[in-house]
Tab-separated table of C-alpha atoms in Angstrom:
chain	number	residue	atom	x	y	z
A	19	MET	CA	-0.963	19.625	-5.741
A	20	ALA	CA	1.011	16.408	-5.932
A	21	ILE	CA	0.283	13.331	-3.877
A	22	ILE	CA	3.478	12.427	-2.025
A	23	THR	CA	4.347	8.853	-1.074
A	24	ILE	CA	7.120	7.990	1.327
A	25	SER	CA	9.013	4.703	1.465
A	26	ARG	CA	11.540	4.325	4.246
A	27	GLU	CA	14.014	2.044	5.928
A	28	MET	CA	13.663	1.760	9.690
A	29	GLY	CA	16.021	4.061	11.554
A	30	THR	CA	16.414	6.706	8.839
A	31	GLY	CA	14.435	9.359	10.693
A	32	ALA	CA	11.917	9.479	7.836
A	33	TYR	CA	8.897	9.875	10.117
A	34	ALA	CA	10.115	13.122	11.663
A	35	ILE	CA	10.870	14.434	8.175
A	36	ALA	CA	7.406	13.430	6.952
A	37	LYS	CA	5.722	15.219	9.876
A	38	GLU	CA	7.660	18.418	9.249
A	39	LEU	CA	7.027	18.177	5.505
A	40	ALA	CA	3.286	17.805	6.090
A	41	LYS	CA	3.342	20.831	8.375
A	42	LYS	CA	5.149	23.016	5.834
A	43	LEU	CA	2.957	21.942	2.909
A	44	LYS	CA	-0.221	21.900	5.023
A	45	TYR	CA	-0.804	18.338	3.860
A	46	THR	CA	-2.486	15.521	5.754
A	47	LEU	CA	0.012	12.870	6.820
A	48	VAL	CA	-1.600	9.451	6.366
A	49	ASP	CA	0.428	7.333	8.773
A	50	ARG	CA	-0.476	4.574	11.242
A	51	VAL	CA	-2.092	7.089	13.607
A	52	LYS	CA	-4.314	8.513	10.853
A	53	ILE	CA	-5.219	5.053	9.568
A	54	GLU	CA	-6.248	3.965	13.082
A	55	GLU	CA	-8.367	7.103	13.371
A	56	LEU	CA	-10.207	6.341	10.126
A	57	ALA	CA	-10.323	2.533	10.442
A	58	PRO	CA	-13.589	2.140	12.425
A	59	ALA	CA	-15.571	3.691	9.560
A	60	TYR	CA	-14.225	0.887	7.341
A	61	GLY	CA	-14.955	-1.881	9.841
A	62	LEU	CA	-11.322	-2.332	10.907
A	63	THR	CA	-10.148	-2.605	14.514
A	64	PRO	CA	-6.666	-1.872	15.923
A	65	GLU	CA	-6.194	-5.635	16.313
A	66	ILE	CA	-6.922	-6.235	12.636
A	67	LEU	CA	-4.539	-3.463	11.595
A	68	GLU	CA	-1.800	-4.987	13.716
A	69	ARG	CA	-2.193	-8.316	11.889
A	70	VAL	CA	-2.226	-6.973	8.326
A	71	ASP	CA	-0.363	-3.651	8.263
A	72	GLU	CA	2.690	-3.950	5.960
A	73	LYS	CA	2.787	-7.725	6.317
A	74	PRO	CA	2.881	-10.105	3.323
A	75	PRO	CA	-0.620	-11.574	2.857
A	76	SER	CA	-1.417	-15.217	2.222
A	77	TYR	CA	-4.394	-16.851	0.538
A	78	ARG	CA	-4.189	-20.469	1.670
A	79	THR	CA	-6.913	-20.680	4.316
A	80	ALA	CA	-10.212	-18.910	4.915
A	81	GLU	CA	-8.550	-16.912	7.698
A	82	ASP	CA	-5.710	-15.934	5.345
A	83	ARG	CA	-8.178	-14.703	2.759
A	84	LEU	CA	-10.046	-12.705	5.382
A	85	GLN	CA	-6.765	-11.044	6.353
A	86	ALA	CA	-6.165	-10.261	2.675
A	87	ALA	CA	-9.651	-8.699	2.558
A	88	HIS	CA	-8.746	-6.572	5.577
A	89	LEU	CA	-5.543	-5.496	3.840
A	90	ALA	CA	-7.543	-4.490	0.749
A	91	THR	CA	-9.882	-2.497	3.010
A	92	MET	CA	-6.922	-0.737	4.633
A	93	GLU	CA	-5.709	0.176	1.163
A	94	LEU	CA	-9.113	1.720	0.517
A	95	ILE	CA	-8.357	4.127	3.344
A	96	LEU	CA	-5.171	5.189	1.539
A	97	LEU	CA	-6.966	5.563	-1.781
A	98	ASP	CA	-9.839	7.557	-0.288
A	99	CYS	CA	-7.344	9.871	1.422
A	100	ALA	CA	-5.460	10.296	-1.858
A	101	LYS	CA	-8.725	11.262	-3.545
A	102	LYS	CA	-9.149	14.175	-1.134
A	103	GLY	CA	-5.759	15.522	-2.220
A	104	ASN	CA	-2.989	17.327	-0.336
A	105	VAL	CA	-1.763	14.149	1.327
A	106	ILE	CA	1.444	12.358	2.216
A	107	LEU	CA	0.950	8.587	2.155
A	108	TYR	CA	3.493	7.125	4.555
A	109	GLY	CA	4.694	3.594	3.797
A	110	ARG	CA	2.322	0.694	3.099
A	111	GLY	CA	3.417	0.354	-0.524
A	112	ALA	CA	1.571	3.511	-1.515
A	113	GLN	CA	3.989	4.249	-4.368
A	114	ASP	CA	2.992	0.927	-5.936
A	115	LEU	CA	-0.674	1.090	-4.988
A	116	ILE	CA	-1.131	4.284	-7.032
A	117	LYS	CA	1.651	3.788	-9.558
A	118	VAL	CA	-0.661	4.463	-12.527
A	119	LEU	CA	-1.286	8.037	-11.368
A	120	THR	CA	0.825	10.774	-12.912
A	121	ASN	CA	0.531	13.400	-10.156
A	122	VAL	CA	2.475	11.374	-7.584
A	123	LEU	CA	5.884	12.249	-6.162
A	124	ARG	CA	7.509	9.047	-4.901
A	125	VAL	CA	10.120	9.605	-2.206
A	126	ARG	CA	12.375	7.066	-0.454
A	127	PHE	CA	14.690	7.437	2.538
A	128	ILE	CA	17.658	5.151	3.104
A	129	ALA	CA	20.839	5.150	5.196
A	130	PRO	CA	23.759	2.809	5.930
A	131	PHE	CA	22.700	-0.074	8.174
A	132	GLU	CA	24.967	0.724	11.120
A	133	ASP	CA	24.012	4.385	10.990
A	134	ARG	CA	20.363	3.369	11.277
A	135	VAL	CA	21.195	1.077	14.182
A	136	GLU	CA	22.939	3.880	16.048
A	137	LYS	CA	20.116	6.382	15.508
A	138	PHE	CA	17.392	3.904	16.406
A	139	ALA	CA	19.169	2.708	19.551
A	140	GLU	CA	19.657	6.290	20.740
A	141	ARG	CA	16.086	7.290	19.963
A	142	GLU	CA	14.509	4.281	21.661
A	143	TRP	CA	17.075	3.989	24.476
A	144	ILE	CA	17.763	0.334	23.683
A	145	ASP	CA	20.840	-1.844	23.326
A	146	PRO	CA	22.471	-1.586	19.869
A	147	ASP	CA	22.320	-5.362	19.427
A	148	LEU	CA	18.549	-5.275	19.959
A	149	ALA	CA	18.253	-2.312	17.594
A	150	ARG	CA	20.275	-4.229	15.013
A	151	GLU	CA	17.930	-7.229	15.254
A	152	LEU	CA	14.777	-5.111	15.073
A	153	ILE	CA	16.018	-3.271	12.004
A	154	ARG	CA	16.969	-6.520	10.269
A	155	ARG	CA	13.477	-7.871	10.919
A	156	SER	CA	11.858	-4.651	9.725
A	157	ASP	CA	13.869	-4.643	6.490
A	158	HIS	CA	12.937	-8.263	5.870
A	159	GLN	CA	9.245	-7.689	6.586
A	160	LEU	CA	8.843	-4.466	4.612
A	161	GLY	CA	10.887	-5.732	1.683
A	162	GLY	CA	8.921	-8.983	1.721
A	163	PHE	CA	5.632	-7.119	1.757
A	164	ILE	CA	6.546	-5.145	-1.361
A	165	HIS	CA	7.968	-8.207	-3.125
A	166	PHE	CA	5.001	-10.459	-2.342
A	167	TYR	CA	2.189	-7.977	-2.827
A	168	PHE	CA	3.539	-5.803	-5.642
A	169	ASP	CA	6.130	-8.156	-7.201
A	170	ARG	CA	8.893	-5.566	-6.991
A	171	ASP	CA	12.305	-5.195	-5.403
A	172	TRP	CA	11.886	-2.760	-2.518
A	173	ASN	CA	15.353	-1.358	-3.172
A	174	ASP	CA	14.891	-0.680	-6.890
A	175	PRO	CA	15.789	3.030	-7.198
A	176	LEU	CA	13.797	3.421	-10.426
A	177	ALA	CA	10.563	2.978	-8.467
A	178	TYR	CA	11.104	6.367	-6.816
A	179	ASP	CA	11.417	9.944	-8.001
A	180	LEU	CA	13.587	11.173	-5.132
A	181	LEU	CA	15.985	9.014	-3.120
A	182	PHE	CA	17.654	10.457	-0.005
A	183	ASN	CA	20.496	9.090	2.103
A	184	THR	CA	19.648	10.629	5.476
A	185	LYS	CA	23.252	10.304	6.627
A	186	ALA	CA	24.406	12.566	3.799
A	187	SER	CA	21.730	15.298	3.919
A	188	THR	CA	20.123	17.441	6.598
A	189	PRO	CA	16.355	17.188	7.203
A	190	HIS	CA	15.973	20.824	6.135
A	191	ALA	CA	17.705	20.220	2.796
A	192	MET	CA	15.620	17.117	2.084
A	193	ILE	CA	12.364	18.832	2.982
A	194	GLU	CA	13.121	21.819	0.785
A	195	ALA	CA	14.016	19.514	-2.118
A	196	ILE	CA	10.742	17.614	-1.773
A	197	ILE	CA	8.711	20.815	-1.589
A	198	ALA	CA	10.383	22.111	-4.735
A	199	ALA	CA	9.781	18.830	-6.572
A	200	SER	CA	6.128	18.740	-5.493
A	201	LYS	CA	5.536	22.009	-7.349
A	202	ASP	CA	6.732	20.625	-10.693
A	203	THR	CA	4.253	21.652	-13.383
A	204	ARG	CA	4.207	18.117	-14.799
A	205	LEU	CA	2.604	16.860	-11.587
A	206	LYS	CA	-0.041	19.583	-11.760
A	207	GLU	CA	-0.814	18.741	-15.374
A	208	GLY	CA	-1.527	15.119	-14.441
A	209	GLU	CA	-4.092	15.880	-11.741
A	210	GLU	CA	-7.314	15.657	-13.751
A	211	GLU	CA	-6.444	12.385	-15.436
A	212	SER	CA	-5.125	10.954	-12.178
A	213	MET	CA	-8.331	11.702	-10.281
A	214	ALA	CA	-10.333	9.727	-12.844
A	215	LEU	CA	-7.893	6.830	-12.613
A	216	LEU	CA	-8.000	7.008	-8.827
A	217	GLU	CA	-11.771	6.677	-8.801
A	218	ASP	CA	-11.471	3.483	-10.850
A	219	LEU	CA	-8.764	2.170	-8.503
A	220	ILE	CA	-11.092	2.741	-5.558
A	221	VAL	CA	-13.961	0.875	-7.214
A	222	ALA	CA	-11.700	-2.053	-8.169
A	223	LYS	CA	-10.345	-2.222	-4.609
A	224	ARG	CA	-13.871	-2.277	-3.187
A	225	VAL	CA	-14.710	-5.207	-5.437
A	226	GLU	CA	-11.490	-6.991	-4.462
A	227	ALA	CA	-12.289	-6.645	-0.763
A	228	GLU	CA	-15.799	-8.032	-1.212
A	229	LEU	CA	-14.638	-10.985	-3.307
A	230	LEU	CA	-11.947	-11.835	-0.766
A	231	LYS	CA	-14.572	-11.882	1.974
A	232	SER	CA	-16.789	-14.245	-0.040
A	233	SER	CA	-16.605	-17.993	-0.542
A	234	LEU	CA	-15.346	-17.370	-4.077
A	235	ALA	CA	-11.870	-16.572	-2.803
A	236	ARG	CA	-11.169	-20.100	-1.622
A	237	ALA	CA	-9.601	-21.470	-4.806
A	238	LEU	CA	-8.734	-18.608	-7.104
A	239	LYS	CA	-7.037	-15.282	-7.480
A	240	PHE	CA	-9.022	-12.647	-9.306
A	241	CYS	CA	-7.578	-9.956	-11.526
A	242	ILE	CA	-9.873	-6.964	-11.170
A	243	THR	CA	-9.738	-3.837	-13.296
A	244	CYS	CA	-12.080	-0.901	-13.637
A	245	GLU	CA	-12.526	1.752	-16.300
A	246	ASP	CA	-15.170	4.463	-15.966
A	247	GLY	CA	-17.040	2.316	-13.454
A	248	VAL	CA	-17.064	-0.794	-15.635
A	249	VAL	CA	-15.387	-3.640	-13.777
A	250	THR	CA	-13.691	-6.530	-15.576
A	251	LEU	CA	-13.144	-9.780	-13.695
A	252	ALA	CA	-10.480	-12.187	-14.892
A	253	GLY	CA	-9.128	-15.406	-13.426
A	254	HIS	CA	-10.415	-18.897	-12.778
A	255	VAL	CA	-13.409	-20.306	-10.950
A	256	GLN	CA	-14.677	-23.851	-10.532
A	257	SER	CA	-18.132	-23.578	-12.098
A	258	GLU	CA	-20.436	-21.450	-14.219
A	259	ASP	CA	-22.466	-20.750	-11.077
A	260	GLU	CA	-19.404	-19.152	-9.512
A	261	ILE	CA	-19.032	-16.840	-12.501
A	262	GLU	CA	-22.594	-15.646	-11.989
A	263	GLU	CA	-22.000	-15.284	-8.259
A	264	ALA	CA	-18.878	-13.188	-8.841
A	265	ILE	CA	-20.673	-10.930	-11.327
A	266	THR	CA	-23.629	-10.456	-8.997
A	267	LEU	CA	-21.390	-9.616	-6.062
A	268	ALA	CA	-19.318	-7.140	-8.102
A	269	LYS	CA	-22.462	-5.404	-9.389
A	270	SER	CA	-23.582	-4.802	-5.822
A	271	VAL	CA	-20.473	-2.764	-4.987
A	272	GLU	CA	-20.760	1.007	-4.748
A	273	GLY	CA	-19.493	2.792	-7.857
A	274	VAL	CA	-19.810	-0.188	-10.222
A	275	THR	CA	-21.862	0.650	-13.317
A	276	ASP	CA	-21.405	-2.676	-15.114
A	277	VAL	CA	-19.394	-5.895	-14.918
A	278	GLU	CA	-17.663	-7.779	-17.715
A	279	SER	CA	-16.341	-11.287	-17.221
A	280	ASP	CA	-13.170	-12.841	-18.546
A	281	LEU	CA	-13.429	-15.635	-15.967
A	282	ASP	CA	-12.685	-19.197	-17.024
A	283	VAL	CA	-13.998	-22.381	-15.448
A	284	LEU	CA	-11.184	-24.598	-14.285
A	285	SER	CA	-12.254	-27.795	-12.549
A	286	TYR	CA	-9.923	-29.762	-10.333
A	287	LYS	CA	-10.372	-33.516	-10.177
A	288	PRO	CA	-8.619	-35.705	-7.613
A	289	VAL	CA	-5.935	-37.948	-9.078
A	290	LYS	CA	-6.655	-41.669	-8.571
A	291	ASP	CA	-3.802	-44.056	-7.963
């Protein structure tokens, strides 16, 4: 069956809908709770997740790059869950992470700002002004995460297959619509091809995480692709030795059958006055 991704604005009530949807479909809901449950097997702690989860990464310092490596590892959790099938991937840019797959139903929940403020304030028993500030910050952070990491406008409706205004529809109606859409034969037809593509995405993400944890990440940004286990590395390094180091590291990653290099050497020399 289809992989379902959910993008949401804070205060829309999307989480309750996702939980009920997972129950009706008998799908696994991959949310923060599930990620925290699986994280220790990937070497991630709750503290690490708090620092990187849905936050725009940076690559300036060694600590930044380590955080980016942790983010890539967290994404591996999402990809591995998607591989098992029958899942709802909640937030975390999942619709962009697996955008090349053809058996994905991409769902987004929105609502007018003040309606979200009212619902959130009532649910959390907090002052509306505080709710308003928290929602503004959440919108800025989540939108920034998608823009920085996936180079896309979070609000672009064409990035989703179903878009729901939770003020205008009941949870029951939205859930039934999603269930019906998830049974579309076109999604079923794309499963076999998508599983092969997903395996390559997982291998490429493993390589990305390892490169970000290495010294090679200090002055470059790799472009990593994988096809049938063959990984291609593109980007810039500072020496021929670094090309060999990158190839050797990539070859050591589980699932990699071979490595091809499109890396270029780009040396930086200090400018003298």
